[in-house]
Amino acid sequence: MLMNKKESGKLREHYYKLRHKSGLDVYVFPKKLTVSYALFGTKYGSVDNCFRIDGATEPVRVPNGIAHYLEHRMFTQKDGSDITERFSEYGADSNAYTTFTKTVYLFSCTENLDKSLGALIDFVTEPYFTDELVEKELGIIVEEIKMGEDNPYGRCFNGLMEAMYRNNSVRIDIAGTEESVSEITAEMLNTCYRAFYTPNNMALVVCGDVTPEEVMDIVDRHVPEDFVSRNTEKIYSDEPREVYQKQYEAYMPVAKPIFTVGIKDSVIGDAKERMARDASMQILCEMLFSRSGKLYNDLFESGKISPDLSYGYSIVEQFAFLTIGGEADEPTEVLADIQKFIREKQKEGLSRADFERYKRVMLAEYIKDFDSTEEIANNMIDYIFDGGDIFDCYEALEGVTFEDVEHLLHTAFDESFFCLSVIRPEGQQKEI
């Protein structure tokens, strides 16, 4: 058993990285807390709908939404039972989620960690797909898609992705469409499972009052012999730097217009550079858009926005974007005010005192995350699949300089990178 210990003197934390004989990387973060938390994830999400397995000549293209569909189908066992019943017997809460770039299966527990971890490994490594079961799941998936379409905030975000991206599959809802999921077959699910549910594309993360030896004993007993690595090449379309469309608009039964401003950012190939950019952008977002800042207070006090204004930044290998969202009677005016505010900041410069204050706040929030096994495990899987390390994030935040943030302010906010998504009340729809 290969085992490396990774320590952070500043955080006074440590974890172990182990390599199972199958090639699966196992991460154990010992934490003497009441709740233990485990994740078994694959670096396979909704954007990975075109790929080539083991050097095959022709690529495979699958319907949109298949990664999410596969996640749903994994919970049914060969005997027809649902794996969640087994977790319940052990007193564990289980769940799963699919994002643009990964699929993760998880549980939390206060007892029976060994049994729950064995169950997690068992069902993720032993798929069972039949056309009958796939057909049975279709209605559930379609209902989930319809529920998403009926959610104005989800619709606003999805509309923004459609407007922002021309070719990247991030513009497609993670669950797909009713039309796309109706094309999915058991054979397609098996193909995707063989391509992406492999040791070299997956990671197991366990955080709790446990030792690496205990975890590896469970892994050894539950990982099947035929769980082997394969090389799968992911194929993505080229994406222009500028946004595809300036605005998306739809009408739904809402009391007030909902908006999300999107700012399309550059894609960076190096994991360390992505982490540094993420750290700089997170600090810049706090400086520009926080409730204690001038922009928010001007917009709120003038009655242009409702009290809740959210903002955030995402960056991975395939895409990067910043979002600012809320409610406003005139979203286009809010967008104009945001752009005007940024232009003013570019001319007058940022405050070094604000920079130092927000940087300290972000470092404190990062340290606080280590009080939760859930936060630790979820942050770890994010960094692992993006080629980084959970401890490196602290170093990246510490390393951000005032000049780094000012450089982003002057380079990341060209107006060709902006777009706006708006969900308006149905009563505002003009008759044609």
Short mmCIF file of C-alpha atoms in Angstrom, two decimals:
data_model
loop_
_atom_site.label_atom_id
_atom_site.label_comp_id
_atom_site.label_asym_id
_atom_site.label_seq_id
_atom_site.Cartn_x
_atom_site.Cartn_y
_atom_site.Cartn_z
CA MET A 1 0.00 0.00 0.00
CA LEU A 2 1.43 3.35 -1.09
CA MET A 3 0.69 6.12 1.42
CA ASN A 4 1.74 9.77 1.49
CA LYS A 5 1.03 12.15 4.34
CA LYS A 6 0.28 15.75 3.44
CA GLU A 7 0.54 18.34 6.23
CA SER A 8 -0.14 22.04 6.59
CA GLY A 9 1.77 23.64 9.44
CA LYS A 10 -0.19 26.87 9.19
CA LEU A 11 -3.56 25.12 9.34
CA ARG A 12 -2.36 22.42 11.72
CA GLU A 13 -4.19 19.85 9.62
CA HIS A 14 -3.13 16.76 7.70
CA TYR A 15 -4.50 14.04 5.45
CA TYR A 16 -3.29 10.86 3.76
CA LYS A 17 -3.27 9.99 0.09
CA LEU A 18 -3.21 6.27 -0.66
CA ARG A 19 -3.08 4.36 -3.92
CA HIS A 20 -5.10 1.15 -4.07
CA LYS A 21 -3.78 -1.72 -6.19
CA SER A 22 -6.59 -1.05 -8.69
CA GLY A 23 -5.17 2.43 -9.30
CA LEU A 24 -7.87 4.20 -7.28
CA ASP A 25 -6.66 7.18 -5.23
CA VAL A 26 -8.02 7.19 -1.67
CA TYR A 27 -7.86 10.28 0.54
CA VAL A 28 -8.31 10.02 4.30
CA PHE A 29 -8.67 13.20 6.35
CA PRO A 30 -8.68 12.27 10.06
CA LYS A 31 -10.98 14.57 12.01
CA LYS A 32 -12.27 13.90 15.50
CA LEU A 33 -15.79 15.20 14.93
CA THR A 34 -19.17 13.54 15.55
CA VAL A 35 -20.12 13.22 11.88
CA SER A 36 -18.08 11.29 9.33
CA TYR A 37 -18.47 12.11 5.65
CA ALA A 38 -17.41 10.14 2.58
CA LEU A 39 -17.47 10.86 -1.16
CA PHE A 40 -16.87 8.54 -4.09
CA GLY A 41 -16.64 10.62 -7.22
CA THR A 42 -15.80 10.43 -10.89
CA LYS A 43 -14.46 13.24 -13.03
CA TYR A 44 -17.40 12.95 -15.38
CA GLY A 45 -20.15 15.53 -15.73
CA SER A 46 -22.73 16.90 -18.10
CA VAL A 47 -20.19 18.59 -20.40
CA ASP A 48 -18.50 15.24 -21.18
CA ASN A 49 -20.87 14.10 -23.91
CA CYS A 50 -18.26 13.43 -26.59
CA PHE A 51 -15.29 11.12 -25.97
CA ARG A 52 -12.99 8.45 -27.38
CA ILE A 53 -12.29 5.29 -25.36
CA ASP A 54 -8.85 3.65 -25.28
CA GLY A 55 -7.66 5.19 -28.54
CA ALA A 56 -10.68 4.15 -30.65
CA THR A 57 -10.76 5.70 -34.10
CA GLU A 58 -14.22 7.22 -33.91
CA PRO A 59 -15.46 9.35 -31.00
CA VAL A 60 -18.66 8.49 -29.13
CA ARG A 61 -21.32 11.18 -28.84
CA VAL A 62 -24.09 10.63 -26.30
CA PRO A 63 -27.32 12.53 -25.51
CA ASN A 64 -27.28 15.56 -23.23
CA GLY A 65 -28.15 14.71 -19.64
CA ILE A 66 -26.74 11.18 -19.68
CA ALA A 67 -24.28 11.72 -16.79
CA HIS A 68 -27.17 12.78 -14.55
CA TYR A 69 -29.33 9.90 -15.82
CA LEU A 70 -26.52 7.45 -15.03
CA GLU A 71 -26.26 8.83 -11.50
CA HIS A 72 -29.97 8.15 -10.95
CA ARG A 73 -29.79 4.62 -12.30
CA MET A 74 -26.83 3.63 -10.12
CA PHE A 75 -29.02 3.44 -7.01
CA THR A 76 -30.98 0.37 -8.17
CA GLN A 77 -29.32 -2.93 -7.25
CA LYS A 78 -29.48 -6.23 -9.14
CA ASP A 79 -32.09 -7.58 -6.71
CA GLY A 80 -34.31 -4.57 -7.45
CA SER A 81 -33.71 -2.86 -4.11
CA ASP A 82 -32.68 0.76 -3.65
CA ILE A 83 -29.24 1.22 -2.09
CA THR A 84 -30.56 4.06 0.10
CA GLU A 85 -32.45 1.45 2.14
CA ARG A 86 -29.13 -0.20 3.01
CA PHE A 87 -27.66 3.11 4.14
CA SER A 88 -30.74 3.78 6.26
CA GLU A 89 -30.25 0.45 8.02
CA TYR A 90 -26.79 1.63 9.04
CA GLY A 91 -28.08 5.01 10.23
CA ALA A 92 -26.42 6.90 7.37
CA ASP A 93 -27.78 9.62 5.10
CA SER A 94 -26.85 9.01 1.44
CA ASN A 95 -27.13 11.18 -1.62
CA ALA A 96 -25.54 11.95 -4.98
CA TYR A 97 -25.17 14.87 -7.35
CA THR A 98 -24.05 15.62 -10.88
CA THR A 99 -22.43 18.88 -11.92
CA PHE A 100 -21.05 20.14 -15.22
CA THR A 101 -17.74 18.36 -14.54
CA LYS A 102 -18.23 15.57 -11.98
CA THR A 103 -20.58 13.00 -10.46
CA VAL A 104 -20.36 12.31 -6.74
CA TYR A 105 -21.94 9.69 -4.46
CA LEU A 106 -21.83 10.35 -0.73
CA PHE A 107 -23.02 9.61 2.77
CA SER A 108 -22.73 11.04 6.27
CA CYS A 109 -23.00 9.05 9.49
CA THR A 110 -22.35 9.10 13.21
CA GLU A 111 -21.92 5.32 13.47
CA ASN A 112 -21.27 2.26 11.28
CA LEU A 113 -18.76 4.08 9.08
CA ASP A 114 -17.24 0.78 8.00
CA LYS A 115 -20.55 -0.70 6.83
CA SER A 116 -21.63 2.53 5.09
CA LEU A 117 -18.30 2.89 3.31
CA GLY A 118 -18.52 -0.71 2.14
CA ALA A 119 -22.02 -0.03 0.78
CA LEU A 120 -20.81 3.10 -1.02
CA ILE A 121 -17.99 1.23 -2.75
CA ASP A 122 -20.25 -1.74 -3.58
CA PHE A 123 -22.96 0.14 -5.42
CA VAL A 124 -20.66 2.55 -7.28
CA THR A 125 -18.49 -0.32 -8.60
CA GLU A 126 -21.33 -2.72 -9.43
CA PRO A 127 -23.67 -1.08 -11.97
CA TYR A 128 -26.84 -2.73 -13.18
CA PHE A 129 -28.58 -1.32 -16.24
CA THR A 130 -31.41 -2.85 -18.26
CA ASP A 131 -33.65 -1.26 -20.88
CA GLU A 132 -36.63 -1.88 -18.60
CA LEU A 133 -35.02 -0.01 -15.69
CA VAL A 134 -33.87 2.80 -17.96
CA GLU A 135 -37.40 3.19 -19.32
CA LYS A 136 -38.78 3.15 -15.76
CA GLU A 137 -36.47 6.02 -14.77
CA LEU A 138 -37.45 8.18 -17.75
CA GLY A 139 -40.62 9.53 -16.17
CA ILE A 140 -38.78 10.52 -13.00
CA ILE A 141 -36.05 12.32 -14.97
CA VAL A 142 -38.58 14.13 -17.16
CA GLU A 143 -40.45 15.33 -14.08
CA GLU A 144 -37.19 16.61 -12.62
CA ILE A 145 -36.44 18.47 -15.86
CA LYS A 146 -39.92 20.04 -15.83
CA MET A 147 -39.51 21.07 -12.20
CA GLY A 148 -36.24 22.75 -13.15
CA GLU A 149 -37.92 24.57 -16.00
CA ASP A 150 -40.61 25.79 -13.60
CA ASN A 151 -37.99 27.25 -11.24
CA PRO A 152 -37.43 30.87 -12.31
CA TYR A 153 -33.98 31.11 -10.69
CA GLY A 154 -32.80 27.90 -12.35
CA ARG A 155 -34.29 29.04 -15.65
CA CYS A 156 -32.50 32.36 -15.31
CA PHE A 157 -29.14 30.67 -14.76
CA ASN A 158 -29.64 28.18 -17.60
CA GLY A 159 -30.65 31.03 -19.89
CA LEU A 160 -27.47 32.84 -18.97
CA MET A 161 -25.37 29.80 -19.92
CA GLU A 162 -27.21 29.57 -23.25
CA ALA A 163 -26.46 33.22 -23.94
CA MET A 164 -22.89 33.17 -22.71
CA TYR A 165 -21.65 30.07 -24.55
CA ARG A 166 -21.90 29.23 -28.22
CA ASN A 167 -20.41 25.70 -28.37
CA ASN A 168 -19.46 24.60 -24.86
CA SER A 169 -21.86 22.00 -23.42
CA VAL A 170 -22.12 24.06 -20.23
CA ARG A 171 -24.89 25.85 -22.12
CA ILE A 172 -27.06 22.71 -21.77
CA ASP A 173 -28.94 22.00 -18.54
CA ILE A 174 -27.17 19.31 -16.48
CA ALA A 175 -30.33 17.15 -16.56
CA GLY A 176 -30.63 17.51 -20.35
CA THR A 177 -33.93 18.02 -22.13
CA GLU A 178 -37.02 15.83 -22.35
CA GLU A 179 -36.08 15.07 -25.95
CA SER A 180 -32.42 14.22 -25.23
CA VAL A 181 -33.05 11.91 -22.25
CA SER A 182 -35.71 9.98 -24.18
CA GLU A 183 -32.88 8.76 -26.47
CA ILE A 184 -30.86 7.19 -23.63
CA THR A 185 -30.53 3.39 -23.59
CA ALA A 186 -28.98 0.85 -21.22
CA GLU A 187 -26.20 0.31 -23.77
CA MET A 188 -25.34 4.02 -23.73
CA LEU A 189 -25.23 4.02 -19.93
CA ASN A 190 -22.91 1.01 -19.95
CA THR A 191 -20.65 2.76 -22.48
CA CYS A 192 -20.40 5.89 -20.31
CA TYR A 193 -19.85 3.84 -17.18
CA ARG A 194 -16.98 1.89 -18.79
CA ALA A 195 -15.46 5.13 -20.07
CA PHE A 196 -15.52 7.19 -16.89
CA TYR A 197 -16.17 5.02 -13.83
CA THR A 198 -12.60 3.77 -13.73
CA PRO A 199 -9.97 3.95 -10.96
CA ASN A 200 -7.76 6.42 -12.82
CA ASN A 201 -10.72 8.81 -13.27
CA MET A 202 -12.16 8.52 -9.75
CA ALA A 203 -11.32 9.36 -6.13
CA LEU A 204 -12.58 8.21 -2.75
CA VAL A 205 -12.51 10.79 0.07
CA VAL A 206 -13.23 9.92 3.72
CA CYS A 207 -13.25 12.53 6.47
CA GLY A 208 -13.90 11.62 10.09
CA ASP A 209 -12.58 9.84 13.16
CA VAL A 210 -10.87 7.09 11.17
CA THR A 211 -7.36 5.93 10.25
CA PRO A 212 -6.02 5.37 6.73
CA GLU A 213 -5.39 1.69 7.59
CA GLU A 214 -9.05 1.20 8.54
CA VAL A 215 -10.23 2.81 5.33
CA MET A 216 -7.90 0.79 3.12
CA ASP A 217 -8.98 -2.43 4.80
CA ILE A 218 -12.57 -1.64 3.77
CA VAL A 219 -11.48 -0.65 0.25
CA ASP A 220 -9.54 -3.90 -0.16
CA ARG A 221 -12.55 -5.95 0.86
CA HIS A 222 -15.08 -4.19 -1.37
CA VAL A 223 -13.35 -3.09 -4.58
CA PRO A 224 -13.97 -5.83 -7.19
CA GLU A 225 -11.14 -7.42 -9.19
CA ASP A 226 -12.60 -6.22 -12.51
CA PHE A 227 -12.49 -2.56 -11.41
CA VAL A 228 -9.73 -1.54 -13.81
CA SER A 229 -8.43 1.67 -15.38
CA ARG A 230 -9.11 2.80 -18.95
CA ASN A 231 -7.91 5.80 -20.91
CA THR A 232 -10.74 7.97 -22.18
CA GLU A 233 -10.12 11.11 -24.21
CA LYS A 234 -12.67 13.86 -23.63
CA ILE A 235 -13.46 15.92 -26.71
CA TYR A 236 -14.64 19.53 -26.44
CA SER A 237 -15.60 22.12 -29.04
CA ASP A 238 -13.66 25.35 -29.43
CA GLU A 239 -15.32 28.28 -27.68
CA PRO A 240 -14.95 31.97 -28.62
CA ARG A 241 -13.74 34.36 -25.92
CA GLU A 242 -16.70 36.71 -26.34
CA VAL A 243 -20.26 35.91 -25.25
CA TYR A 244 -22.56 34.26 -27.78
CA GLN A 245 -25.55 36.54 -27.16
CA LYS A 246 -25.89 39.72 -25.13
CA GLN A 247 -29.22 38.85 -23.53
CA TYR A 248 -31.63 36.01 -22.73
CA GLU A 249 -35.20 36.77 -21.76
CA ALA A 250 -38.20 34.66 -20.74
CA TYR A 251 -41.53 35.17 -19.00
CA MET A 252 -42.75 33.24 -15.97
CA PRO A 253 -45.20 33.71 -13.07
CA VAL A 254 -42.90 35.85 -10.89
CA ALA A 255 -43.80 39.00 -8.96
CA LYS A 256 -40.69 40.93 -9.98
CA PRO A 257 -38.07 40.49 -12.72
CA ILE A 258 -35.23 38.14 -11.79
CA PHE A 259 -31.85 38.79 -13.37
CA THR A 260 -28.37 37.31 -13.57
CA VAL A 261 -25.46 39.19 -15.07
CA GLY A 262 -22.77 36.92 -16.50
CA ILE A 263 -19.14 37.82 -17.21
CA LYS A 264 -17.38 35.22 -19.31
CA ASP A 265 -13.79 34.64 -18.26
CA SER A 266 -10.70 33.11 -19.83
CA VAL A 267 -10.07 29.37 -19.65
CA ILE A 268 -6.68 28.57 -18.07
CA GLY A 269 -4.99 25.22 -18.61
CA ASP A 270 -2.78 25.02 -15.52
CA ALA A 271 -4.36 23.97 -12.19
CA LYS A 272 -2.11 26.22 -10.10
CA GLU A 273 -2.88 29.21 -12.30
CA ARG A 274 -6.61 28.48 -12.02
CA MET A 275 -6.37 28.37 -8.24
CA ALA A 276 -4.48 31.67 -8.16
CA ARG A 277 -6.99 33.32 -10.48
CA ASP A 278 -9.87 31.95 -8.42
CA ALA A 279 -8.37 33.37 -5.24
CA SER A 280 -7.79 36.79 -6.84
CA MET A 281 -11.26 36.90 -8.38
CA GLN A 282 -12.97 35.90 -5.13
CA ILE A 283 -11.28 38.79 -3.32
CA LEU A 284 -12.11 41.19 -6.17
CA CYS A 285 -15.77 40.12 -6.12
CA GLU A 286 -15.96 40.93 -2.40
CA MET A 287 -14.38 44.32 -3.04
CA LEU A 288 -16.79 45.17 -5.86
CA PHE A 289 -20.11 43.53 -4.99
CA SER A 290 -20.36 42.94 -1.22
CA ARG A 291 -23.17 44.46 0.83
CA SER A 292 -20.74 46.79 2.56
CA GLY A 293 -19.59 48.19 -0.78
CA LYS A 294 -20.64 51.31 -2.66
CA LEU A 295 -22.25 49.54 -5.64
CA TYR A 296 -24.64 47.48 -3.55
CA ASN A 297 -25.63 50.40 -1.35
CA ASP A 298 -26.21 52.73 -4.30
CA LEU A 299 -28.38 50.16 -6.06
CA PHE A 300 -30.35 49.24 -2.94
CA GLU A 301 -30.87 52.73 -1.56
CA SER A 302 -32.07 53.96 -4.95
CA GLY A 303 -34.63 51.15 -5.03
CA LYS A 304 -33.15 49.54 -8.13
CA ILE A 305 -32.62 46.10 -6.55
CA SER A 306 -34.20 43.98 -3.82
CA PRO A 307 -32.08 43.33 -0.69
CA ASP A 308 -30.66 39.99 -1.84
CA LEU A 309 -27.83 40.33 -4.34
CA SER A 310 -25.76 37.19 -4.94
CA TYR A 311 -22.46 36.87 -6.73
CA GLY A 312 -19.91 34.16 -7.35
CA TYR A 313 -17.08 32.94 -9.54
CA SER A 314 -16.46 29.50 -11.05
CA ILE A 315 -13.36 28.28 -12.85
CA VAL A 316 -12.48 24.78 -14.08
CA GLU A 317 -10.56 23.37 -17.03
CA GLN A 318 -13.44 23.80 -19.49
CA PHE A 319 -14.96 27.19 -18.56
CA ALA A 320 -14.89 30.15 -16.21
CA PHE A 321 -17.48 32.81 -15.43
CA LEU A 322 -18.63 35.32 -12.84
CA THR A 323 -22.30 35.86 -11.99
CA ILE A 324 -24.22 38.62 -10.20
CA GLY A 325 -27.91 38.03 -9.59
CA GLY A 326 -30.96 39.38 -7.85
CA GLU A 327 -34.34 41.04 -8.43
CA ALA A 328 -34.87 44.40 -10.09
CA ASP A 329 -37.67 46.28 -11.84
CA GLU A 330 -35.26 47.28 -14.62
CA PRO A 331 -32.43 44.71 -14.93
CA THR A 332 -30.91 46.44 -17.95
CA GLU A 333 -30.41 49.58 -15.83
CA VAL A 334 -28.73 47.50 -13.13
CA LEU A 335 -26.39 46.01 -15.73
CA ALA A 336 -25.54 49.51 -16.98
CA ASP A 337 -24.88 50.67 -13.41
CA ILE A 338 -22.59 47.69 -12.76
CA GLN A 339 -20.60 48.38 -15.92
CA LYS A 340 -20.39 52.09 -15.10
CA PHE A 341 -19.20 51.31 -11.56
CA ILE A 342 -16.47 49.00 -12.87
CA ARG A 343 -15.30 51.64 -15.37
CA GLU A 344 -15.06 54.16 -12.53
CA LYS A 345 -13.08 51.74 -10.41
CA GLN A 346 -10.73 51.11 -13.34
CA LYS A 347 -10.04 54.86 -13.52
CA GLU A 348 -9.75 55.69 -9.80
CA GLY A 349 -8.23 52.40 -8.62
CA LEU A 350 -9.05 50.08 -5.75
CA SER A 351 -8.46 50.62 -2.04
CA ARG A 352 -5.48 48.78 -0.55
CA ALA A 353 -7.17 48.87 2.85
CA ASP A 354 -10.27 47.15 1.41
CA PHE A 355 -8.07 44.57 -0.27
CA GLU A 356 -6.28 43.69 2.98
CA ARG A 357 -9.55 43.50 4.90
CA TYR A 358 -11.34 41.22 2.44
CA LYS A 359 -8.30 39.04 2.06
CA ARG A 360 -8.22 38.48 5.85
CA VAL A 361 -11.95 37.67 5.83
CA MET A 362 -11.54 35.08 3.08
CA LEU A 363 -8.59 33.44 4.85
CA ALA A 364 -10.68 33.23 8.04
CA GLU A 365 -13.62 31.69 6.16
CA TYR A 366 -11.31 29.13 4.56
CA ILE A 367 -9.93 28.11 7.96
CA LYS A 368 -13.49 27.84 9.36
CA ASP A 369 -14.35 25.23 6.71
CA PHE A 370 -12.04 22.80 8.50
CA ASP A 371 -14.56 22.58 11.34
CA SER A 372 -16.90 20.55 9.11
CA THR A 373 -16.26 17.08 7.67
CA GLU A 374 -18.76 17.86 4.91
CA GLU A 375 -16.96 21.05 3.86
CA ILE A 376 -13.57 19.33 3.99
CA ALA A 377 -14.66 16.36 1.86
CA ASN A 378 -16.50 18.44 -0.75
CA ASN A 379 -13.64 20.94 -1.04
CA MET A 380 -11.15 18.08 -1.38
CA ILE A 381 -13.00 16.41 -4.25
CA ASP A 382 -13.27 19.76 -6.07
CA TYR A 383 -9.53 20.40 -5.82
CA ILE A 384 -8.57 16.80 -6.60
CA PHE A 385 -10.56 16.75 -9.84
CA ASP A 386 -9.18 20.14 -10.87
CA GLY A 387 -5.61 18.99 -10.33
CA GLY A 388 -5.05 20.91 -7.11
CA ASP A 389 -4.81 20.33 -3.37
CA ILE A 390 -6.98 21.55 -0.50
CA PHE A 391 -3.98 22.99 1.37
CA ASP A 392 -2.71 24.81 -1.72
CA CYS A 393 -5.80 27.03 -1.64
CA TYR A 394 -4.61 28.70 1.57
CA GLU A 395 -1.22 29.34 -0.02
CA ALA A 396 -2.95 30.75 -3.12
CA LEU A 397 -5.07 33.13 -1.03
CA GLU A 398 -2.04 34.24 0.99
CA GLY A 399 -0.13 34.83 -2.23
CA VAL A 400 -2.68 37.17 -3.83
CA THR A 401 -1.30 40.69 -4.14
CA PHE A 402 -3.06 44.00 -4.57
CA GLU A 403 -1.49 44.21 -8.03
CA ASP A 404 -3.00 40.81 -8.98
CA VAL A 405 -6.49 42.05 -8.16
CA GLU A 406 -6.02 45.35 -9.96
CA HIS A 407 -4.79 43.49 -13.04
CA LEU A 408 -7.99 41.41 -13.07
CA LEU A 409 -10.10 44.55 -12.71
CA HIS A 410 -8.52 45.98 -15.86
CA THR A 411 -8.54 42.80 -17.99
CA ALA A 412 -11.56 40.66 -17.06
CA PHE A 413 -14.41 43.14 -17.50
CA ASP A 414 -14.46 44.06 -21.17
CA GLU A 415 -18.05 44.72 -22.19
CA SER A 416 -17.84 42.01 -24.87
CA PHE A 417 -17.63 39.51 -21.98
CA PHE A 418 -20.93 40.63 -20.38
CA CYS A 419 -24.38 39.19 -20.92
CA LEU A 420 -27.71 39.39 -19.12
CA SER A 421 -30.41 36.82 -18.39
CA VAL A 422 -33.83 38.05 -17.27
CA ILE A 423 -37.02 36.29 -16.17
CA ARG A 424 -39.87 38.79 -16.36
CA PRO A 425 -43.42 38.56 -14.97
CA GLU A 426 -45.84 37.11 -17.49
CA GLY A 427 -47.90 40.29 -17.40
CA GLN A 428 -44.99 42.22 -18.93
CA GLN A 429 -44.96 40.09 -22.09
CA LYS A 430 -45.84 42.15 -25.12
CA GLU A 431 -48.44 40.84 -27.53
CA ILE A 432 -47.14 40.18 -31.03
#
